[in-house]
Short mmCIF file of C-alpha atoms in Angstrom, two decimals:
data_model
loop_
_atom_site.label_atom_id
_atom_site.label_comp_id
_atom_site.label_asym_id
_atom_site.label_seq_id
_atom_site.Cartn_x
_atom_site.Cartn_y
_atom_site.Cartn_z
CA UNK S 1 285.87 -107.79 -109.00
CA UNK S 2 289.72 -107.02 -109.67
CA UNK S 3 290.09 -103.29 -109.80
CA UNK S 4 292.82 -101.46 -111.16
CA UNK S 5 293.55 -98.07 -109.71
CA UNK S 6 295.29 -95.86 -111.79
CA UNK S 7 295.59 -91.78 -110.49
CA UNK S 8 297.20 -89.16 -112.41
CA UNK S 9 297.09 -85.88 -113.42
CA UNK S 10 296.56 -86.95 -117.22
CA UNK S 11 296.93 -83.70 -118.57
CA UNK S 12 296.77 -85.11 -121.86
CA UNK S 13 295.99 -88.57 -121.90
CA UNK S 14 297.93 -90.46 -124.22
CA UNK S 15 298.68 -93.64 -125.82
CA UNK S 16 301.13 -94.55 -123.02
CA UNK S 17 298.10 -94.72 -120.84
CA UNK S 18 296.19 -96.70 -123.14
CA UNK S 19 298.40 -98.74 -123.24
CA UNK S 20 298.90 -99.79 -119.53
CA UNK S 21 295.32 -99.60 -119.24
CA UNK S 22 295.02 -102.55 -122.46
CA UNK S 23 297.52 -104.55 -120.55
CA UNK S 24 295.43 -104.30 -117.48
CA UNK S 25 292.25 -105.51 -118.16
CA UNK S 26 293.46 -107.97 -121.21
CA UNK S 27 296.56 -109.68 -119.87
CA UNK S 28 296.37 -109.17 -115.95
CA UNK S 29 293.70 -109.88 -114.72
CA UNK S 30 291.93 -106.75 -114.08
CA UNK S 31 288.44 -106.92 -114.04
CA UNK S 32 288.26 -102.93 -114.76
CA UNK S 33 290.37 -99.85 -114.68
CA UNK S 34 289.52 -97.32 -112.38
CA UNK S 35 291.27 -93.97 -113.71
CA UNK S 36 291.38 -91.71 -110.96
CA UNK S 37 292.08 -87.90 -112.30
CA UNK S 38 293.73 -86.62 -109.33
CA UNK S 39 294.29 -82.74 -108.70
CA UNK S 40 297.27 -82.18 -107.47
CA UNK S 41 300.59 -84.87 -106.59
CA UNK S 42 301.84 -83.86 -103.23
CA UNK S 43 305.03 -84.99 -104.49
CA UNK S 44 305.31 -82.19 -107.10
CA UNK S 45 304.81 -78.46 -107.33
CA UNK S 46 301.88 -77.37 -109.41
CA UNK S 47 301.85 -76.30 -112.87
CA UNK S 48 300.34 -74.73 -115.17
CA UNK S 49 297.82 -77.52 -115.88
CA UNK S 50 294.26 -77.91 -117.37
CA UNK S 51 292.41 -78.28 -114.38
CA UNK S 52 291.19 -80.89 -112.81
CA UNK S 53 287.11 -81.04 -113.71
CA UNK S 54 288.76 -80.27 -117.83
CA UNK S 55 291.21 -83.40 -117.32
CA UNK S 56 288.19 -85.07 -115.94
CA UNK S 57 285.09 -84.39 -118.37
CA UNK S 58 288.58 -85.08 -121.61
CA UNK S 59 289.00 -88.81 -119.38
CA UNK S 60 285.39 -89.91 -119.93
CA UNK S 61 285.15 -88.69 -123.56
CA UNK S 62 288.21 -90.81 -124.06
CA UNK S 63 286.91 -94.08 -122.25
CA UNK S 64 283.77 -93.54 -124.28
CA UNK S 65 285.74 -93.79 -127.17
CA UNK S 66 287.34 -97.22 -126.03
CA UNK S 67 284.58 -98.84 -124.50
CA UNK S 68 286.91 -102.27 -124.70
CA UNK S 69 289.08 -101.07 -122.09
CA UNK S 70 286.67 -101.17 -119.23
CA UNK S 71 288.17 -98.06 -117.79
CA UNK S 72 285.70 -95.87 -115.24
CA UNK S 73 286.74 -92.67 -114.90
CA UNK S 74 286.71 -91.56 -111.16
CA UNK S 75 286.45 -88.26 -109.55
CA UNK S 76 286.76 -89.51 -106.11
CA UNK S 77 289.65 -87.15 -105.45
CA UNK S 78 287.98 -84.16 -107.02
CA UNK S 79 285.53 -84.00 -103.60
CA UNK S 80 288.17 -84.64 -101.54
CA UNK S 81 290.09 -82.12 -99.63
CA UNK S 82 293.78 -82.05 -100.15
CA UNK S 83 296.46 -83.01 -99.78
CA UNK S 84 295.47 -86.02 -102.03
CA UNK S 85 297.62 -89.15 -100.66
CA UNK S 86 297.14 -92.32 -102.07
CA UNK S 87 296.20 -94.22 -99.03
CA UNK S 88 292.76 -92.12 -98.71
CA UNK S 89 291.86 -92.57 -101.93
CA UNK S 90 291.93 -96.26 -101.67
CA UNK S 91 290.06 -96.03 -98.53
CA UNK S 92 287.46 -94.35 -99.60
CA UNK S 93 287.43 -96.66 -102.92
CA UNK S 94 287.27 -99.68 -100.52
CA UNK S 95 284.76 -97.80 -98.41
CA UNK S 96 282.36 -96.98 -101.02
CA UNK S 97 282.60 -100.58 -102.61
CA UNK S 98 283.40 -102.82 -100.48
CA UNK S 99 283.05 -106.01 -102.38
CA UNK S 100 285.62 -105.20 -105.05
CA UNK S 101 289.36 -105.88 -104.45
CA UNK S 102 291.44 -102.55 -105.62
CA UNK S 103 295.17 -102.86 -106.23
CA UNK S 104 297.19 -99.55 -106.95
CA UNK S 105 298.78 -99.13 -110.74
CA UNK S 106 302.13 -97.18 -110.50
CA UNK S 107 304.92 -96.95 -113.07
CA UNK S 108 308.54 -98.13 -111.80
CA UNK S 109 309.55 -94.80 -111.10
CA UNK S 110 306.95 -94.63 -108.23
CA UNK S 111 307.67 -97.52 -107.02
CA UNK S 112 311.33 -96.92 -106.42
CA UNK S 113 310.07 -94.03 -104.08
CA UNK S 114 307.04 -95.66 -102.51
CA UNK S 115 308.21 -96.16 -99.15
CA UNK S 116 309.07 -92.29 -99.29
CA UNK S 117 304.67 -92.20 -99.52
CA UNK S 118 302.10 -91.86 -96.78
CA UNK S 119 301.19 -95.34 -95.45
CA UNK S 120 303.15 -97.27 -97.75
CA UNK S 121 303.57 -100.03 -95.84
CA UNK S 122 299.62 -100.36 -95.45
CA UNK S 123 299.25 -99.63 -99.39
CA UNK S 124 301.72 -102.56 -100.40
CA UNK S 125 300.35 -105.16 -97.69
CA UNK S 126 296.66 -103.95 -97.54
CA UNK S 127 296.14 -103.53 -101.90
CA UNK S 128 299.17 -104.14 -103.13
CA UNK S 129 300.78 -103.03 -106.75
CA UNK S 130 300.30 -103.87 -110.01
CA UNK S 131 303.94 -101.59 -111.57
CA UNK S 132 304.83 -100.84 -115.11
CA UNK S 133 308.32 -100.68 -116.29
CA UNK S 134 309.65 -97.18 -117.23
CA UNK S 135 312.59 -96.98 -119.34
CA UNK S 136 315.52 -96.68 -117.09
CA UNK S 137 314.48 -98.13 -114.46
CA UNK S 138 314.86 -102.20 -113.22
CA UNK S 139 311.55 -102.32 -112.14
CA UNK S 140 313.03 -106.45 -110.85
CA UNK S 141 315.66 -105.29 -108.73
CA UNK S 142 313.13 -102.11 -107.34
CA UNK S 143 310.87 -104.90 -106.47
CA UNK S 144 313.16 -107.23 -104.53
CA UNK S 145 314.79 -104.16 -102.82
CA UNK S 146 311.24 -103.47 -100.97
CA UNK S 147 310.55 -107.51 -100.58
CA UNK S 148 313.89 -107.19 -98.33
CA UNK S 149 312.08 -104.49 -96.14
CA UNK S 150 308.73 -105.40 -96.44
CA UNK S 151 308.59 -108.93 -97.16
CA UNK S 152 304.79 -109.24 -97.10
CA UNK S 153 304.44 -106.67 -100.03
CA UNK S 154 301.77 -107.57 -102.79
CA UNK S 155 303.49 -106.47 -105.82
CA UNK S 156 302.92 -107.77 -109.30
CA UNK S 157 304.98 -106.66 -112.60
CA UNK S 158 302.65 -105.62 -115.45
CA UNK S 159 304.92 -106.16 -118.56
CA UNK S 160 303.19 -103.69 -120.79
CA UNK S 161 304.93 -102.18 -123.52
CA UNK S 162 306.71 -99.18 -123.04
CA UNK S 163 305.79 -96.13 -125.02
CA UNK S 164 308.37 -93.39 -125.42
CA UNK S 165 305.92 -90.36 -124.61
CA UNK S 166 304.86 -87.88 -121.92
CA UNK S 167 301.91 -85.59 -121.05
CA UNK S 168 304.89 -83.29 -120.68
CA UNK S 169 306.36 -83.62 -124.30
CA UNK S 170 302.79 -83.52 -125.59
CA UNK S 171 302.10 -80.06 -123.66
CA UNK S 172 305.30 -78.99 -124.97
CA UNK S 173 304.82 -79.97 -128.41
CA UNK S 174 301.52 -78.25 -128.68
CA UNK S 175 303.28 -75.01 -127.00
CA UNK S 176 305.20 -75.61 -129.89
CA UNK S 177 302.52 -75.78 -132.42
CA UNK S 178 304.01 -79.38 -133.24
CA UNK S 179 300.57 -81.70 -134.03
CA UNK S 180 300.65 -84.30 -131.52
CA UNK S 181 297.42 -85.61 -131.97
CA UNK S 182 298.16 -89.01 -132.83
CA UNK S 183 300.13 -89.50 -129.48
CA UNK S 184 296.44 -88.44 -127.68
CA UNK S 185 294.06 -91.22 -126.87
#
């Protein structure tokens, strides 16, 4: 099967993730979404976050709610040790199952810093990318930039729509006392 790996923090998960995660397994091919809830982004400090087993257990009651998606919530980087890079989640992904094919799901702004990550070279060759577009961002021009370096990168473009929200502006809206329950999946 065609697996889609997406990791996050997810702290809340929100229509914007839905939708990606729609797009996925209805209009690219995806067999199923594999949502990885992951505890901490080496690339940025921590904050003052649900943690990690919350974001979890709030992942599978969501899935459950949209069994249509095919999305499996993973905790494979919960019972890892840190730091959490990419590359050893994947391995261990491809270890534990190895007849499934996993490709990594990143937004546009990750991908115009991916050769900045930890094996990138063997995550772009080896899995490869499925990328969403971010507003501001020419996720085209990020791709052919990396083609020029790498030329043997697997990277596809995943035109799903782009929804103008955050788990950031939802955090902060709440803070707020601002109901942002409809933006929560």
């Amino acid at each position: 099967m065609r697996i889609a790996v997406y990791p996050g923090s997810f702290d809340p998960l929100h229509i914007g993730h839905q939708a990606i995660m729609e797009y996925l397994t209805r209009d690219s091919g995806f067999d199923w979404v594999y949502l990885v809830i992951s505890p901490q982004n080496p690339f940025k400090e921590p904050e003052k976050a649900l943690n990690a087993e919350q974001r979890y257990r709030d992942a599978i009651a969501a899935a459950r709610r949209n069994p249509e998606l095919h999305v499996w919530v993973d905790n494979i980087e919960l019972s890892m040790d840190p730091p959490h890079y990419t590359i050893r989640t994947l391995d261990a992904l491809r270890q534990r199952e190895p007849e499934n094919e996993f490709t990594l799901v990143v937004g546009a702004d990750n991908l115009q810093r991916i050769l900045q990550w930890r094996s990138s070279f063997r995550i772009l060759t080896e899995y490869g990318i499925a990328v969403y577009p971010r507003r501001g961002y020419d996720v085209e021009a990020i791709r052919d930039g990396i083609l020029k370096i790498l030329p043997c990168s697997k990277i596809q473009i995943i035109n799903a729509p782009i929804i103008d929200i955050s788990s950031t502006r939802i955090r902060e809206g709440i803070a707020n006392g601002e109901n942002m329950s409809n933006w929560m999946m």
